[in-house]
Coordinates of N, CA and C in Angstrom, one line a residue:
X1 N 111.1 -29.1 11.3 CA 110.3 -30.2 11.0 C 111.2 -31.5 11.0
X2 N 110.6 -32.8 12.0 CA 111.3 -33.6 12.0 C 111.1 -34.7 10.9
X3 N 111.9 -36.2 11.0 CA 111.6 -36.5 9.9 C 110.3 -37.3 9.4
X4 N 109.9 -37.7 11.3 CA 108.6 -37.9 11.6 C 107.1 -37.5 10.9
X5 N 107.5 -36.2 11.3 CA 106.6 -35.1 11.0 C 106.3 -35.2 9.2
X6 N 107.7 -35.5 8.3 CA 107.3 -35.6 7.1 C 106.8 -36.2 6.6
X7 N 107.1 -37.8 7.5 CA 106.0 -39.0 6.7 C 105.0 -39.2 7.1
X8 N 104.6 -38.7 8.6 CA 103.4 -38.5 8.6 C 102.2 -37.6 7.4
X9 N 103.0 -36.6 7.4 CA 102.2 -35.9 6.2 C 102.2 -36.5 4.8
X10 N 103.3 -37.0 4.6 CA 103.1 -37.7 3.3 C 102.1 -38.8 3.3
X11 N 101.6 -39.6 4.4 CA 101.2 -40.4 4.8 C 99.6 -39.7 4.8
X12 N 99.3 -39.2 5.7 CA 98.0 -38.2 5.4 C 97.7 -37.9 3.9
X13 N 98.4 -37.3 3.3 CA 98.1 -36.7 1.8 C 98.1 -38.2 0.7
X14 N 98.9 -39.3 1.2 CA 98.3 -39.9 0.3 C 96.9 -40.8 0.0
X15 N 96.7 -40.9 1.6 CA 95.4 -41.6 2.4 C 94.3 -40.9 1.6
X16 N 94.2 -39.2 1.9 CA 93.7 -38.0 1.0 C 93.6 -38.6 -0.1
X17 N 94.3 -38.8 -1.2 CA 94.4 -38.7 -2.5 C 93.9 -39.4 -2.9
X18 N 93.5 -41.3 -2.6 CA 93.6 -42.4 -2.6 C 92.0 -42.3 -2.5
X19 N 91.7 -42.0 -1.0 CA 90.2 -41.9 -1.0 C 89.4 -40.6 -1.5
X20 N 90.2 -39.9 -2.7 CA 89.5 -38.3 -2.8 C 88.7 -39.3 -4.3
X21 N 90.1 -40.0 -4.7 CA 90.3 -40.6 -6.5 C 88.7 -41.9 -6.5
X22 N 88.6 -42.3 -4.8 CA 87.9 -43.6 -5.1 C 86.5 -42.8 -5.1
X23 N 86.5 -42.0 -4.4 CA 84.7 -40.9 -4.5 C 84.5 -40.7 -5.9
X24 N 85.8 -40.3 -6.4 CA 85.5 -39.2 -7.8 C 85.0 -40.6 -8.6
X25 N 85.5 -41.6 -8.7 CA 85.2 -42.8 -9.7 C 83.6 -43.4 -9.1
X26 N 83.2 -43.4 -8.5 CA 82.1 -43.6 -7.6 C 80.8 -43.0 -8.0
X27 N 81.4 -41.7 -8.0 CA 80.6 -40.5 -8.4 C 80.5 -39.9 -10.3
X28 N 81.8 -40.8 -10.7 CA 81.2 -40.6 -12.2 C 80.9 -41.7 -12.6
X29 N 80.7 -43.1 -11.9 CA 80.3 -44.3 -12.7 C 78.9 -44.2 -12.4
X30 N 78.1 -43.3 -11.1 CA 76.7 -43.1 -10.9 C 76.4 -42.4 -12.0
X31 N 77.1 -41.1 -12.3 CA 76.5 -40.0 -13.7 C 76.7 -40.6 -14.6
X32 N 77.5 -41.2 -15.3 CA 77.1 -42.2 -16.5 C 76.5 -43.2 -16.8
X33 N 75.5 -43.2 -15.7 CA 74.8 -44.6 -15.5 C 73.1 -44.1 -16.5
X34 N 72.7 -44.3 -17.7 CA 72.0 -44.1 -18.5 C 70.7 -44.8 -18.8
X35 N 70.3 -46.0 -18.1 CA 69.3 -46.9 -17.4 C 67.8 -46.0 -16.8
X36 N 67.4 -47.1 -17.3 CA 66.2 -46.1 -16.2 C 66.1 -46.6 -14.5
X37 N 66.2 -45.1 -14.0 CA 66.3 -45.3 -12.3 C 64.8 -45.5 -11.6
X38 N 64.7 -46.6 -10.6 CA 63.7 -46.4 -9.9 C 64.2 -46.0 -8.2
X39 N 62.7 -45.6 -7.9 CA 63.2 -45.4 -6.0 C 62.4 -46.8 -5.6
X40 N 63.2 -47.4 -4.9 CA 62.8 -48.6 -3.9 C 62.5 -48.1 -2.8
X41 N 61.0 -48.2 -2.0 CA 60.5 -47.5 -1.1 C 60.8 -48.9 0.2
X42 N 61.1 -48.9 1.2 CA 60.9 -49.6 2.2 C 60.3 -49.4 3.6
X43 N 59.6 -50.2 4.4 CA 58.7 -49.5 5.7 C 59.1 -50.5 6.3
X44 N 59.9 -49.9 7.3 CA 60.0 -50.9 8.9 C 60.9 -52.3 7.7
X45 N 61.5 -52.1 6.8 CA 62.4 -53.6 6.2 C 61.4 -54.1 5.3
X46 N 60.0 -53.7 4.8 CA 59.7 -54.7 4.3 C 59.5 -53.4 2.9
X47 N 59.3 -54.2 2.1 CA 59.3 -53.2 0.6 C 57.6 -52.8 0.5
X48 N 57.8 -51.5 0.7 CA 56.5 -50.8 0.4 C 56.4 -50.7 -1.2
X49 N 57.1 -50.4 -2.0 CA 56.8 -49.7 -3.3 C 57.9 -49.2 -3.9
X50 N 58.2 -50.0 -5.5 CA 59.1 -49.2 -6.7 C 58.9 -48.9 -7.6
X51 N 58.7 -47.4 -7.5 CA 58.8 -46.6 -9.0 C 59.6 -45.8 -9.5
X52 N 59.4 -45.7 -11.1 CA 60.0 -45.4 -11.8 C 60.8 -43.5 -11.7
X53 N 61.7 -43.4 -11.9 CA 62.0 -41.9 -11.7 C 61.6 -41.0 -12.6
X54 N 61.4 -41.7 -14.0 CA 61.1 -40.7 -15.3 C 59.5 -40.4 -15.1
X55 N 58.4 -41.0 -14.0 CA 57.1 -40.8 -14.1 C 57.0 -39.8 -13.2
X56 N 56.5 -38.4 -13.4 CA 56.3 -37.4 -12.1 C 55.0 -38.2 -11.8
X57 N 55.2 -38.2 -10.3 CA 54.0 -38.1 -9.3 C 54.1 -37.7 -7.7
X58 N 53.1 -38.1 -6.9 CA 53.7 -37.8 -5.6 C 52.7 -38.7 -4.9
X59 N 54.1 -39.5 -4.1 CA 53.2 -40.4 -2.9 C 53.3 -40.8 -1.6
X60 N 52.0 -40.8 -1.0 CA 52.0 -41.1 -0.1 C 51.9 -42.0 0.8
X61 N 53.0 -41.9 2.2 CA 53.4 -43.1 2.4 C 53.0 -43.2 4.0
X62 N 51.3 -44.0 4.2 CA 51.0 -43.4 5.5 C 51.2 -45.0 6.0
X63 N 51.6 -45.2 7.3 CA 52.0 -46.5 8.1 C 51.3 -46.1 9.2
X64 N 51.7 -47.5 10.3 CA 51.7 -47.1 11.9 C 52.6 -46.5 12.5
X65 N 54.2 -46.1 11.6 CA 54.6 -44.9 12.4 C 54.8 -43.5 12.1
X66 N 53.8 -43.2 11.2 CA 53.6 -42.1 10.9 C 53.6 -41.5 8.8
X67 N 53.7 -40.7 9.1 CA 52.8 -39.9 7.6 C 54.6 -39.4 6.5
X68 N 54.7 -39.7 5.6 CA 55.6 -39.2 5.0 C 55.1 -39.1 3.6
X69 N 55.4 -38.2 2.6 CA 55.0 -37.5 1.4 C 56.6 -37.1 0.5
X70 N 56.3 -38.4 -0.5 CA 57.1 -38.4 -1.6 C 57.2 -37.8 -2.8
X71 N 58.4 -36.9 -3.0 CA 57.5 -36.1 -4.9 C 58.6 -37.0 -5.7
X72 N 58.2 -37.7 -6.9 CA 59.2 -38.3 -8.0 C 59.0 -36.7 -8.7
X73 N 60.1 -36.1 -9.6 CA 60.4 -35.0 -10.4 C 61.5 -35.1 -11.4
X74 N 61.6 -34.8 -12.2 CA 63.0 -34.6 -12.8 C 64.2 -35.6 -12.8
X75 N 63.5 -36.8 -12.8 CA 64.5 -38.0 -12.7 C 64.8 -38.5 -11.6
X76 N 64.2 -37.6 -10.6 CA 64.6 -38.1 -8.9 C 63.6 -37.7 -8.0
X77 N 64.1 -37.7 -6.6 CA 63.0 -37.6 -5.7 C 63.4 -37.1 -4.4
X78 N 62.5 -36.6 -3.8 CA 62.6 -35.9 -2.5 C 61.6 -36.2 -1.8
X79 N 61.8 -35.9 -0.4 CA 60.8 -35.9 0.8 C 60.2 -34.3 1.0
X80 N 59.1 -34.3 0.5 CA 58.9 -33.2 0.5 C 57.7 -32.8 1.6
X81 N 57.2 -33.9 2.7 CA 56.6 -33.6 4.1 C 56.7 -34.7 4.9
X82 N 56.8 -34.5 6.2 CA 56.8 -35.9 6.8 C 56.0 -35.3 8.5
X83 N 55.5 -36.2 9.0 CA 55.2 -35.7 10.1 C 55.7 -35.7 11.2
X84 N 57.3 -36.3 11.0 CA 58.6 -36.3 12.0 C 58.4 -35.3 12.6
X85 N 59.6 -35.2 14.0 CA 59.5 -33.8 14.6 C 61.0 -33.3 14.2
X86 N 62.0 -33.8 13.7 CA 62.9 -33.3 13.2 C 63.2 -33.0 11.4
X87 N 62.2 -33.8 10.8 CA 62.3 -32.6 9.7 C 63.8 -33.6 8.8
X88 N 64.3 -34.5 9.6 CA 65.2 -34.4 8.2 C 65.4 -35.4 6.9
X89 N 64.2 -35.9 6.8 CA 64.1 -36.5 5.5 C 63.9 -35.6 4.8
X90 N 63.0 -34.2 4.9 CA 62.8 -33.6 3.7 C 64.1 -32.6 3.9
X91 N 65.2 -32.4 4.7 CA 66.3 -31.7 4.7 C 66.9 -32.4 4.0
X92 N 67.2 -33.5 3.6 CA 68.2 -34.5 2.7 C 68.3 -34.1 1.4
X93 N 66.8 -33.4 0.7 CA 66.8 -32.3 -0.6 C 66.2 -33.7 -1.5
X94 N 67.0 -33.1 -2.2 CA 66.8 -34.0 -4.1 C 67.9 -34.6 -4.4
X95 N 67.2 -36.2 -4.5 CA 67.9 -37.3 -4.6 C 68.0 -38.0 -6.1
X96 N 68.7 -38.1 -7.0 CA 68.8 -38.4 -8.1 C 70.1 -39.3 -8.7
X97 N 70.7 -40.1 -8.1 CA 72.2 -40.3 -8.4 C 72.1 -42.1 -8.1
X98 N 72.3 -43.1 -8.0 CA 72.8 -44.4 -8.1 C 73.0 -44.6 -6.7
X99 N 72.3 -45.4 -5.5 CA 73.0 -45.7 -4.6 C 72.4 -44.0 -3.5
X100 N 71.7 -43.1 -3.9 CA 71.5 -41.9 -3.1 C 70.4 -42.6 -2.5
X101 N 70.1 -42.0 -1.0 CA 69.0 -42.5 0.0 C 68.6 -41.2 0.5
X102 N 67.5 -41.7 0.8 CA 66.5 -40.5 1.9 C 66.1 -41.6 3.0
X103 N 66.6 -40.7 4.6 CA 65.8 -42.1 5.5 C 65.0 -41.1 6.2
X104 N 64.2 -41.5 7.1 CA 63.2 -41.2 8.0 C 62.9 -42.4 9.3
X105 N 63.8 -42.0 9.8 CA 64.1 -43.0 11.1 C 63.0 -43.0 11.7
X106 N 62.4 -41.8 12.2 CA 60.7 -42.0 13.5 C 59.9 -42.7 12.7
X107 N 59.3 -42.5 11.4 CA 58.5 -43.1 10.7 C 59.1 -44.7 9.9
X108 N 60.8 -44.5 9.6 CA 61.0 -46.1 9.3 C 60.5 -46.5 8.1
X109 N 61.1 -45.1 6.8 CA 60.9 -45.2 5.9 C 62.4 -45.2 5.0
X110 N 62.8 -45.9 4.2 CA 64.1 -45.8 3.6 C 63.8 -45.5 2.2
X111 N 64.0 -45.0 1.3 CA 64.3 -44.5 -0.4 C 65.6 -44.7 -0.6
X112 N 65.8 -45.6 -1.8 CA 66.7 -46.0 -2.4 C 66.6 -45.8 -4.3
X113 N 68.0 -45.3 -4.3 CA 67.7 -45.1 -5.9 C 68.3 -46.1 -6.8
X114 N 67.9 -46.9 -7.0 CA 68.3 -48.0 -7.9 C 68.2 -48.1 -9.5
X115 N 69.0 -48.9 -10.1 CA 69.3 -48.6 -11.2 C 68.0 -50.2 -11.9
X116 N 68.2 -50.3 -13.0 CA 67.0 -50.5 -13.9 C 67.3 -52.3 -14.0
X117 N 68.5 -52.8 -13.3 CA 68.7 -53.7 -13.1 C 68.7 -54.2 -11.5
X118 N 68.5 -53.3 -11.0 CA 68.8 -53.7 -9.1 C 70.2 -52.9 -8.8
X119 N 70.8 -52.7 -10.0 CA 72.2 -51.6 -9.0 C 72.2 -50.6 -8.2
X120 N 73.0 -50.6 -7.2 CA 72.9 -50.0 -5.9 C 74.6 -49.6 -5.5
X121 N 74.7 -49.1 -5.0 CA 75.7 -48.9 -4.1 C 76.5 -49.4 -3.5
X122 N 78.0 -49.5 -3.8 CA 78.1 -51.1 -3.0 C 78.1 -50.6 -1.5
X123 N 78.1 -51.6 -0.8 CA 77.9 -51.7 0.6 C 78.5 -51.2 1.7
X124 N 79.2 -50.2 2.3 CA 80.3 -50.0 3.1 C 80.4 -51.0 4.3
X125 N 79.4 -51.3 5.0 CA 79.3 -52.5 6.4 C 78.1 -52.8 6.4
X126 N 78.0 -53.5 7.5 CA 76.2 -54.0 8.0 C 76.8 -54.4 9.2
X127 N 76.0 -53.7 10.1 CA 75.8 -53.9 11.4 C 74.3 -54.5 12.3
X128 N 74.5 -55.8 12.6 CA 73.0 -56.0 13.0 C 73.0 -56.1 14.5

């Protein structure tokens, strides 16, 4: 092994380490977040609908591009039917965490889980 080779690795492992530490703080400042959560519903950019996560219900979210079916449960929320042809908004599961999304690109539906003041996630880019 040359000496190349070492700092490369050390260089890799600490990039690793650095971005393992910034998920882990990310991910426990979401689970200690004690607020009441709502999902921010949006259609095609414009705000369809925000409700509360502690109220079970289920709703539906019919537009001009198509049919999607929301269940609020257990503090969170899932896509639990859509009339997409690929299925993966309701593959995305159960959403419950600060900053977690469900999207539905054919239909052009976004779920956002927001905190009880507007907190979200911070932002990684925006590409327009």
């Amino acid at each position: 092994m040359k000496r190349g080779d070492i700092w490369l690795i050390a260089i890799v492992l600490i990039t690793l380490g650095i971005t393992s530490w910034m998920m882990f703080q990310q991910r426990a400042a979401s689970d200690s977040y004690d607020g009441v959560k709502y999902a921010r519903i949006t259609v095609d950019r414009n705000h369809y609908r925000t409700v509360r996560l502690d109220e079970e219900q289920t709703i539906e979210i019919r537009t001009n591009h198509g049919y999607n079916l929301l269940q609020v449960k257990d503090g969170g929320v899932r896509m639990i039917e859509g009339d997409c042809r690929d299925d993966l908004c309701v593959l995305m599961g159960f959403k419950d965490r600060i900053g977690d999304t469900i999207v539905c690109l054919p239909n052009r539906v976004l779920v956002e889980i927001i905190g009880e003041h507007g907190e979200e996630a911070d932002v990684d880019a925006v590409v327009s």
